Amino acid sequence: FYFRNKHRPFLLFVSLLHVHTPLVTTEKFQGRSRHGLYGDNVEEMDWMVGKLLDVIDKEGLKNTTFVYFASDHGGFLEAHRGNAQLGGWNGIYKGGKGMGGWEGGIRVPGIVRWPGVLSAGTVINELTSLMDIFPTVVHLAGGAVPQDRVIDGRTLLPLLRGTVQHSEHEFMFHYCGVFLHAVRWHQKDSGTTWKAHYATPVFQPEASGACFGRGICPCFGDGVTHHDPPLLFDLSQDPSEANPLSADTEPL
């Protein structure tokens, strides 16, 4: 692929099976980490990404190649074998994969490498979307996104280059299947990010933060709780969504 395209623009999209259950790991990486099969799978993914970057570097394309690495969802909390948790960890964020709106299922890091253009070690604490990849790639290729329909994504380049300080996404809608579970609003004038939950999964057991009884949280039916008024959080002050606001605690 590289040898055919290294003298002209190319797009390489790699969708890894890692680190998805059942955590298929080759013999070479089994037992390599201190974190069981999940850790081994992470290490093998790291090696695979490294091999791709090595080829880009070897071909002299490092400074001119935009690389974007991200995950499509947070860790799968219910994945386990016996007492061993196999699906990852979401840090301070509540919930995980397949839960509609909780931060643990949708807030993932994105890592960008473009040494000829972007400074190393820069951290941007702005929420973007995987939908932004499409307009970013179009922008990089010198094209224009279609004008005959609504494009939900926004190019990431102004944010990455520092020509703007905030993501263009004022609202983000978080679905579980076809059901709207939550919405966030980045209030431009105050910088506050509010998030409303209209439906949340019923955790089993209740305090576990996951749906161990079902294997994965459902999107509708008796497996979800509907909130009227919605649960409201100030993510700028409470990113772990621990303290729902009320008219008493937040008059605004």
PDB file of C-alpha atoms in Angstrom:
ATOM      1  CA  PHE A   1       0.000   0.000   0.000  1.00  0.00           C
ATOM      2  CA  TYR A   2       2.657   2.521   1.069  1.00  0.00           C
ATOM      3  CA  PHE A   3       4.958   1.752  -1.842  1.00  0.00           C
ATOM      4  CA  ARG A   4       2.138   2.332  -4.352  1.00  0.00           C
ATOM      5  CA  ASN A   5       0.982   5.566  -2.712  1.00  0.00           C
ATOM      6  CA  LYS A   6       3.946   7.153  -0.940  1.00  0.00           C
ATOM      7  CA  HIS A   7       4.461   9.790  -3.654  1.00  0.00           C
ATOM      8  CA  ARG A   8       0.853  10.998  -3.592  1.00  0.00           C
ATOM      9  CA  PRO A   9      -1.843  11.627  -0.984  1.00  0.00           C
ATOM     10  CA  PHE A  10      -3.298   8.483   0.585  1.00  0.00           C
ATOM     11  CA  LEU A  11      -5.885   7.542   3.184  1.00  0.00           C
ATOM     12  CA  LEU A  12      -5.259   4.452   5.301  1.00  0.00           C
ATOM     13  CA  PHE A  13      -8.081   3.483   7.666  1.00  0.00           C
ATOM     14  CA  VAL A  14      -7.216   0.699  10.132  1.00  0.00           C
ATOM     15  CA  SER A  15     -10.020  -0.652  12.312  1.00  0.00           C
ATOM     16  CA  LEU A  16      -8.480  -2.923  14.939  1.00  0.00           C
ATOM     17  CA  LEU A  17     -10.218  -5.872  16.560  1.00  0.00           C
ATOM     18  CA  HIS A  18      -8.136  -5.047  19.652  1.00  0.00           C
ATOM     19  CA  VAL A  19      -9.067  -4.465  22.484  1.00  0.00           C
ATOM     20  CA  HIS A  20     -12.509  -5.922  21.954  1.00  0.00           C
ATOM     21  CA  THR A  21     -13.658  -9.093  23.666  1.00  0.00           C
ATOM     22  CA  PRO A  22     -12.984 -12.006  23.220  1.00  0.00           C
ATOM     23  CA  LEU A  23      -9.483 -10.421  23.307  1.00  0.00           C
ATOM     24  CA  VAL A  24      -7.939 -12.521  20.561  1.00  0.00           C
ATOM     25  CA  THR A  25      -4.187 -12.302  21.200  1.00  0.00           C
ATOM     26  CA  THR A  26      -1.408 -14.072  19.308  1.00  0.00           C
ATOM     27  CA  GLU A  27       0.891 -16.425  21.175  1.00  0.00           C
ATOM     28  CA  LYS A  28       3.771 -13.943  21.006  1.00  0.00           C
ATOM     29  CA  PHE A  29       1.920 -11.498  23.283  1.00  0.00           C
ATOM     30  CA  GLN A  30       0.176 -13.874  25.688  1.00  0.00           C
ATOM     31  CA  GLY A  31       1.468 -13.377  29.211  1.00  0.00           C
ATOM     32  CA  ARG A  32       3.446 -10.264  28.257  1.00  0.00           C
ATOM     33  CA  SER A  33       1.647  -7.845  30.589  1.00  0.00           C
ATOM     34  CA  ARG A  34       0.865  -7.787  34.292  1.00  0.00           C
ATOM     35  CA  HIS A  35      -2.824  -7.244  33.523  1.00  0.00           C
ATOM     36  CA  GLY A  36      -3.905 -10.589  32.122  1.00  0.00           C
ATOM     37  CA  LEU A  37      -5.321 -11.147  28.678  1.00  0.00           C
ATOM     38  CA  TYR A  38      -6.673  -7.591  28.426  1.00  0.00           C
ATOM     39  CA  GLY A  39      -3.213  -6.148  29.089  1.00  0.00           C
ATOM     40  CA  ASP A  40      -1.684  -8.569  26.572  1.00  0.00           C
ATOM     41  CA  ASN A  41      -4.223  -7.416  23.980  1.00  0.00           C
ATOM     42  CA  VAL A  42      -3.377  -3.766  24.659  1.00  0.00           C
ATOM     43  CA  GLU A  43       0.330  -4.522  24.247  1.00  0.00           C
ATOM     44  CA  GLU A  44      -0.262  -6.292  20.938  1.00  0.00           C
ATOM     45  CA  MET A  45      -2.335  -3.334  19.695  1.00  0.00           C
ATOM     46  CA  ASP A  46       0.460  -0.977  20.744  1.00  0.00           C
ATOM     47  CA  TRP A  47       2.953  -3.092  18.752  1.00  0.00           C
ATOM     48  CA  MET A  48       0.686  -3.085  15.672  1.00  0.00           C
ATOM     49  CA  VAL A  49       0.273   0.686  15.727  1.00  0.00           C
ATOM     50  CA  GLY A  50       4.018   1.014  16.224  1.00  0.00           C
ATOM     51  CA  LYS A  51       4.709  -1.089  13.107  1.00  0.00           C
ATOM     52  CA  LEU A  52       2.477   1.224  11.040  1.00  0.00           C
ATOM     53  CA  LEU A  53       4.200   4.345  12.376  1.00  0.00           C
ATOM     54  CA  ASP A  54       7.628   2.781  11.734  1.00  0.00           C
ATOM     55  CA  VAL A  55       6.798   2.354   8.033  1.00  0.00           C
ATOM     56  CA  ILE A  56       5.586   5.968   7.804  1.00  0.00           C
ATOM     57  CA  ASP A  57       8.851   7.122   9.415  1.00  0.00           C
ATOM     58  CA  LYS A  58      11.045   4.851   7.259  1.00  0.00           C
ATOM     59  CA  GLU A  59       9.445   6.162   4.070  1.00  0.00           C
ATOM     60  CA  GLY A  60      10.158   9.763   5.087  1.00  0.00           C
ATOM     61  CA  LEU A  61       6.470  10.568   5.471  1.00  0.00           C
ATOM     62  CA  LYS A  62       6.468  11.373   9.189  1.00  0.00           C
ATOM     63  CA  ASN A  63       6.213  15.170   8.925  1.00  0.00           C
ATOM     64  CA  THR A  64       3.589  15.115   6.195  1.00  0.00           C
ATOM     65  CA  THR A  65       1.273  12.388   7.507  1.00  0.00           C
ATOM     66  CA  PHE A  66      -1.673  13.191   9.776  1.00  0.00           C
ATOM     67  CA  VAL A  67      -2.270  10.260  12.162  1.00  0.00           C
ATOM     68  CA  TYR A  68      -5.374  10.070  14.362  1.00  0.00           C
ATOM     69  CA  PHE A  69      -5.858   7.289  16.933  1.00  0.00           C
ATOM     70  CA  ALA A  70      -9.048   6.897  18.968  1.00  0.00           C
ATOM     71  CA  SER A  71     -11.555   4.399  20.331  1.00  0.00           C
ATOM     72  CA  ASP A  72     -15.224   4.162  19.423  1.00  0.00           C
ATOM     73  CA  HIS A  73     -16.353   3.757  23.040  1.00  0.00           C
ATOM     74  CA  GLY A  74     -15.152   3.451  26.626  1.00  0.00           C
ATOM     75  CA  GLY A  75     -14.270   0.211  28.388  1.00  0.00           C
ATOM     76  CA  PHE A  76     -16.763  -2.669  28.429  1.00  0.00           C
ATOM     77  CA  LEU A  77     -17.335  -3.066  32.184  1.00  0.00           C
ATOM     78  CA  GLU A  78     -19.414  -6.254  32.113  1.00  0.00           C
ATOM     79  CA  ALA A  79     -16.802  -8.348  30.286  1.00  0.00           C
ATOM     80  CA  HIS A  80     -15.332 -10.824  32.771  1.00  0.00           C
ATOM     81  CA  ARG A  81     -14.076 -14.349  33.221  1.00  0.00           C
ATOM     82  CA  GLY A  82     -14.642 -15.589  36.769  1.00  0.00           C
ATOM     83  CA  ASN A  83     -13.589 -12.680  38.969  1.00  0.00           C
ATOM     84  CA  ALA A  84     -11.263 -11.197  36.346  1.00  0.00           C
ATOM     85  CA  GLN A  85     -12.533  -8.024  34.663  1.00  0.00           C
ATOM     86  CA  LEU A  86     -11.646  -8.189  30.972  1.00  0.00           C
ATOM     87  CA  GLY A  87     -13.065  -5.040  29.450  1.00  0.00           C
ATOM     88  CA  GLY A  88     -10.962  -2.107  30.573  1.00  0.00           C
ATOM     89  CA  TRP A  89     -11.353   0.739  33.032  1.00  0.00           C
ATOM     90  CA  ASN A  90     -12.888   4.196  32.621  1.00  0.00           C
ATOM     91  CA  GLY A  91     -11.174   6.124  35.400  1.00  0.00           C
ATOM     92  CA  ILE A  92     -13.275   8.752  37.143  1.00  0.00           C
ATOM     93  CA  TYR A  93     -16.050   8.506  34.543  1.00  0.00           C
ATOM     94  CA  LYS A  94     -19.312   6.764  35.346  1.00  0.00           C
ATOM     95  CA  GLY A  95     -20.519   3.821  33.263  1.00  0.00           C
ATOM     96  CA  GLY A  96     -19.087   2.200  30.156  1.00  0.00           C
ATOM     97  CA  LYS A  97     -19.757   0.797  26.714  1.00  0.00           C
ATOM     98  CA  GLY A  98     -23.349   0.597  25.506  1.00  0.00           C
ATOM     99  CA  MET A  99     -24.849   2.836  28.212  1.00  0.00           C
ATOM    100  CA  GLY A 100     -26.203   5.621  26.050  1.00  0.00           C
ATOM    101  CA  GLY A 101     -25.080   8.724  27.853  1.00  0.00           C
ATOM    102  CA  TRP A 102     -22.773   8.180  30.837  1.00  0.00           C
ATOM    103  CA  GLU A 103     -19.312   9.675  30.299  1.00  0.00           C
ATOM    104  CA  GLY A 104     -17.504   6.361  30.821  1.00  0.00           C
ATOM    105  CA  GLY A 105     -19.074   4.994  27.660  1.00  0.00           C
ATOM    106  CA  ILE A 106     -18.524   7.967  25.363  1.00  0.00           C
ATOM    107  CA  ARG A 107     -15.571  10.055  26.586  1.00  0.00           C
ATOM    108  CA  VAL A 108     -12.397   8.597  25.088  1.00  0.00           C
ATOM    109  CA  PRO A 109      -9.022  10.193  24.329  1.00  0.00           C
ATOM    110  CA  GLY A 110      -7.940  11.001  20.803  1.00  0.00           C
ATOM    111  CA  ILE A 111      -4.227  11.048  19.961  1.00  0.00           C
ATOM    112  CA  VAL A 112      -2.961  13.003  16.974  1.00  0.00           C
ATOM    113  CA  ARG A 113       0.532  12.923  15.397  1.00  0.00           C
ATOM    114  CA  TRP A 114       1.607  15.370  12.682  1.00  0.00           C
ATOM    115  CA  PRO A 115       5.152  16.492  13.576  1.00  0.00           C
ATOM    116  CA  GLY A 116       5.574  18.880  10.625  1.00  0.00           C
ATOM    117  CA  VAL A 117       2.570  20.919  11.743  1.00  0.00           C
ATOM    118  CA  LEU A 118       1.556  20.206  15.348  1.00  0.00           C
ATOM    119  CA  SER A 119       3.654  20.667  18.498  1.00  0.00           C
ATOM    120  CA  ALA A 120       4.267  17.534  20.571  1.00  0.00           C
ATOM    121  CA  GLY A 121       2.835  17.288  24.074  1.00  0.00           C
ATOM    122  CA  THR A 122      -0.115  19.626  23.491  1.00  0.00           C
ATOM    123  CA  VAL A 123      -3.274  18.752  25.443  1.00  0.00           C
ATOM    124  CA  ILE A 124      -6.661  20.004  24.239  1.00  0.00           C
ATOM    125  CA  ASN A 125      -9.528  19.625  26.697  1.00  0.00           C
ATOM    126  CA  GLU A 126     -12.321  20.152  24.199  1.00  0.00           C
ATOM    127  CA  LEU A 127     -14.994  17.669  23.283  1.00  0.00           C
ATOM    128  CA  THR A 128     -14.932  16.503  19.688  1.00  0.00           C
ATOM    129  CA  SER A 129     -16.663  13.646  17.895  1.00  0.00           C
ATOM    130  CA  LEU A 130     -15.643  10.733  15.702  1.00  0.00           C
ATOM    131  CA  MET A 131     -18.024  12.366  13.208  1.00  0.00           C
ATOM    132  CA  ASP A 132     -15.323  15.055  12.902  1.00  0.00           C
ATOM    133  CA  ILE A 133     -12.969  12.654  11.111  1.00  0.00           C
ATOM    134  CA  PHE A 134     -14.887  12.949   7.815  1.00  0.00           C
ATOM    135  CA  PRO A 135     -14.719  16.760   7.436  1.00  0.00           C
ATOM    136  CA  THR A 136     -11.121  16.746   8.739  1.00  0.00           C
ATOM    137  CA  VAL A 137     -10.021  14.302   6.039  1.00  0.00           C
ATOM    138  CA  VAL A 138     -11.927  16.284   3.383  1.00  0.00           C
ATOM    139  CA  HIS A 139     -10.237  19.489   4.622  1.00  0.00           C
ATOM    140  CA  LEU A 140      -6.780  17.855   4.536  1.00  0.00           C
ATOM    141  CA  ALA A 141      -7.391  16.675   0.982  1.00  0.00           C
ATOM    142  CA  GLY A 142      -8.307  20.187  -0.134  1.00  0.00           C
ATOM    143  CA  GLY A 143     -11.941  19.328  -0.763  1.00  0.00           C
ATOM    144  CA  ALA A 144     -15.229  20.746   0.463  1.00  0.00           C
ATOM    145  CA  VAL A 145     -17.872  18.882   2.441  1.00  0.00           C
ATOM    146  CA  PRO A 146     -21.235  18.420   0.695  1.00  0.00           C
ATOM    147  CA  GLN A 147     -23.446  21.517   0.861  1.00  0.00           C
ATOM    148  CA  ASP A 148     -26.740  19.772   0.009  1.00  0.00           C
ATOM    149  CA  ARG A 149     -27.184  18.171   3.429  1.00  0.00           C
ATOM    150  CA  VAL A 150     -26.396  18.749   7.109  1.00  0.00           C
ATOM    151  CA  ILE A 151     -22.937  17.481   8.045  1.00  0.00           C
ATOM    152  CA  ASP A 152     -22.746  16.928  11.806  1.00  0.00           C
ATOM    153  CA  GLY A 153     -18.943  16.757  11.985  1.00  0.00           C
ATOM    154  CA  ARG A 154     -16.580  19.735  12.144  1.00  0.00           C
ATOM    155  CA  THR A 155     -13.001  19.838  10.913  1.00  0.00           C
ATOM    156  CA  LEU A 156     -10.520  19.383  13.769  1.00  0.00           C
ATOM    157  CA  LEU A 157      -7.720  21.363  12.122  1.00  0.00           C
ATOM    158  CA  PRO A 158      -8.440  24.863  13.551  1.00  0.00           C
ATOM    159  CA  LEU A 159      -8.649  23.371  17.067  1.00  0.00           C
ATOM    160  CA  LEU A 160      -5.447  21.345  16.602  1.00  0.00           C
ATOM    161  CA  ARG A 161      -3.541  24.275  15.099  1.00  0.00           C
ATOM    162  CA  GLY A 162      -4.697  26.598  17.891  1.00  0.00           C
ATOM    163  CA  THR A 163      -6.449  29.073  15.602  1.00  0.00           C
ATOM    164  CA  VAL A 164      -9.602  28.491  17.665  1.00  0.00           C
ATOM    165  CA  GLN A 165      -9.795  27.626  21.370  1.00  0.00           C
ATOM    166  CA  HIS A 166     -13.126  25.812  21.486  1.00  0.00           C
ATOM    167  CA  SER A 167     -14.809  22.978  19.622  1.00  0.00           C
ATOM    168  CA  GLU A 168     -17.525  24.080  17.220  1.00  0.00           C
ATOM    169  CA  HIS A 169     -19.942  21.591  18.804  1.00  0.00           C
ATOM    170  CA  GLU A 170     -22.347  23.596  20.950  1.00  0.00           C
ATOM    171  CA  PHE A 171     -24.681  20.622  21.419  1.00  0.00           C
ATOM    172  CA  MET A 172     -23.989  16.887  21.337  1.00  0.00           C
ATOM    173  CA  PHE A 173     -26.699  14.238  21.324  1.00  0.00           C
ATOM    174  CA  HIS A 174     -25.998  10.838  22.866  1.00  0.00           C
ATOM    175  CA  TYR A 175     -28.094   7.938  21.638  1.00  0.00           C
ATOM    176  CA  CYS A 176     -28.438   4.352  22.764  1.00  0.00           C
ATOM    177  CA  GLY A 177     -29.513   2.650  19.550  1.00  0.00           C
ATOM    178  CA  VAL A 178     -32.326   4.874  18.231  1.00  0.00           C
ATOM    179  CA  PHE A 179     -33.219   6.246  21.691  1.00  0.00           C
ATOM    180  CA  LEU A 180     -31.988   9.663  22.813  1.00  0.00           C
ATOM    181  CA  HIS A 181     -30.528   9.160  26.296  1.00  0.00           C
ATOM    182  CA  ALA A 182     -28.596  12.372  26.937  1.00  0.00           C
ATOM    183  CA  VAL A 183     -27.643  15.773  25.526  1.00  0.00           C
ATOM    184  CA  ARG A 184     -24.745  18.074  26.399  1.00  0.00           C
ATOM    185  CA  TRP A 185     -24.638  21.816  25.898  1.00  0.00           C
ATOM    186  CA  HIS A 186     -21.403  23.780  25.892  1.00  0.00           C
ATOM    187  CA  GLN A 187     -22.555  27.208  27.027  1.00  0.00           C
ATOM    188  CA  LYS A 188     -20.253  29.513  25.060  1.00  0.00           C
ATOM    189  CA  ASP A 189     -20.523  32.661  27.190  1.00  0.00           C
ATOM    190  CA  SER A 190     -19.730  30.923  30.507  1.00  0.00           C
ATOM    191  CA  GLY A 191     -17.626  27.994  29.290  1.00  0.00           C
ATOM    192  CA  THR A 192     -19.814  25.641  31.334  1.00  0.00           C
ATOM    193  CA  THR A 193     -20.783  22.246  29.930  1.00  0.00           C
ATOM    194  CA  TRP A 194     -24.205  21.025  31.040  1.00  0.00           C
ATOM    195  CA  LYS A 195     -25.486  17.517  30.468  1.00  0.00           C
ATOM    196  CA  ALA A 196     -29.072  16.283  30.728  1.00  0.00           C
ATOM    197  CA  HIS A 197     -29.934  12.577  31.014  1.00  0.00           C
ATOM    198  CA  TYR A 198     -33.435  11.633  29.858  1.00  0.00           C
ATOM    199  CA  ALA A 199     -32.909   7.905  30.364  1.00  0.00           C
ATOM    200  CA  THR A 200     -30.248   5.930  32.211  1.00  0.00           C
ATOM    201  CA  PRO A 201     -29.642   2.174  32.491  1.00  0.00           C
ATOM    202  CA  VAL A 202     -30.697   0.310  35.606  1.00  0.00           C
ATOM    203  CA  PHE A 203     -27.445  -0.999  37.099  1.00  0.00           C
ATOM    204  CA  GLN A 204     -27.339  -4.594  38.367  1.00  0.00           C
ATOM    205  CA  PRO A 205     -26.353  -4.708  41.204  1.00  0.00           C
ATOM    206  CA  GLU A 206     -27.534  -1.160  41.866  1.00  0.00           C
ATOM    207  CA  ALA A 207     -24.220   0.211  43.173  1.00  0.00           C
ATOM    208  CA  SER A 208     -22.018  -1.598  40.627  1.00  0.00           C
ATOM    209  CA  GLY A 209     -22.075   1.067  37.889  1.00  0.00           C
ATOM    210  CA  ALA A 210     -22.716  -1.659  35.285  1.00  0.00           C
ATOM    211  CA  CYS A 211     -25.316  -4.179  34.116  1.00  0.00           C
ATOM    212  CA  PHE A 212     -23.706  -7.426  35.238  1.00  0.00           C
ATOM    213  CA  GLY A 213     -27.072  -9.195  35.421  1.00  0.00           C
ATOM    214  CA  ARG A 214     -27.742  -8.654  31.701  1.00  0.00           C
ATOM    215  CA  GLY A 215     -24.189  -8.716  30.344  1.00  0.00           C
ATOM    216  CA  ILE A 216     -24.623  -5.291  28.733  1.00  0.00           C
ATOM    217  CA  CYS A 217     -27.024  -2.426  29.456  1.00  0.00           C
ATOM    218  CA  PRO A 218     -30.209  -2.245  27.345  1.00  0.00           C
ATOM    219  CA  CYS A 219     -31.393   0.900  25.551  1.00  0.00           C
ATOM    220  CA  PHE A 220     -35.115   0.710  26.377  1.00  0.00           C
ATOM    221  CA  GLY A 221     -37.798  -1.165  28.303  1.00  0.00           C
ATOM    222  CA  ASP A 222     -37.578  -2.193  31.922  1.00  0.00           C
ATOM    223  CA  GLY A 223     -33.774  -1.958  31.804  1.00  0.00           C
ATOM    224  CA  VAL A 224     -33.795   1.844  31.756  1.00  0.00           C
ATOM    225  CA  THR A 225     -35.113   4.580  34.036  1.00  0.00           C
ATOM    226  CA  HIS A 226     -36.755   7.648  32.427  1.00  0.00           C
ATOM    227  CA  HIS A 227     -36.138  10.969  34.170  1.00  0.00           C
ATOM    228  CA  ASP A 228     -38.688  13.794  34.167  1.00  0.00           C
ATOM    229  CA  PRO A 229     -37.296  16.323  34.822  1.00  0.00           C
ATOM    230  CA  PRO A 230     -34.005  15.048  33.339  1.00  0.00           C
ATOM    231  CA  LEU A 231     -30.979  14.412  35.528  1.00  0.00           C
ATOM    232  CA  LEU A 232     -28.786  17.485  35.081  1.00  0.00           C
ATOM    233  CA  PHE A 233     -25.025  17.711  35.673  1.00  0.00           C
ATOM    234  CA  ASP A 234     -22.427  20.474  35.384  1.00  0.00           C
ATOM    235  CA  LEU A 235     -19.642  18.490  33.725  1.00  0.00           C
ATOM    236  CA  SER A 236     -17.180  21.349  34.116  1.00  0.00           C
ATOM    237  CA  GLN A 237     -17.393  20.933  37.916  1.00  0.00           C
ATOM    238  CA  ASP A 238     -18.558  17.310  38.159  1.00  0.00           C
ATOM    239  CA  PRO A 239     -17.044  15.228  35.317  1.00  0.00           C
ATOM    240  CA  SER A 240     -17.777  11.967  37.146  1.00  0.00           C
ATOM    241  CA  GLU A 241     -21.516  12.786  37.158  1.00  0.00           C
ATOM    242  CA  ALA A 242     -21.837  12.116  40.873  1.00  0.00           C
ATOM    243  CA  ASN A 243     -24.050  15.042  41.909  1.00  0.00           C
ATOM    244  CA  PRO A 244     -27.257  15.704  39.930  1.00  0.00           C
ATOM    245  CA  LEU A 245     -28.321  19.330  40.195  1.00  0.00           C
ATOM    246  CA  SER A 246     -31.658  20.584  41.436  1.00  0.00           C
ATOM    247  CA  ALA A 247     -33.342  23.983  41.603  1.00  0.00           C
ATOM    248  CA  ASP A 248     -32.052  24.223  45.179  1.00  0.00           C
ATOM    249  CA  THR A 249     -28.402  23.485  44.420  1.00  0.00           C
ATOM    250  CA  GLU A 250     -28.289  25.338  41.061  1.00  0.00           C
ATOM    251  CA  PRO A 251     -30.792  28.203  40.778  1.00  0.00           C
ATOM    252  CA  LEU A 252     -29.660  28.944  37.172  1.00  0.00           C
TER     253      LEU A 252
END
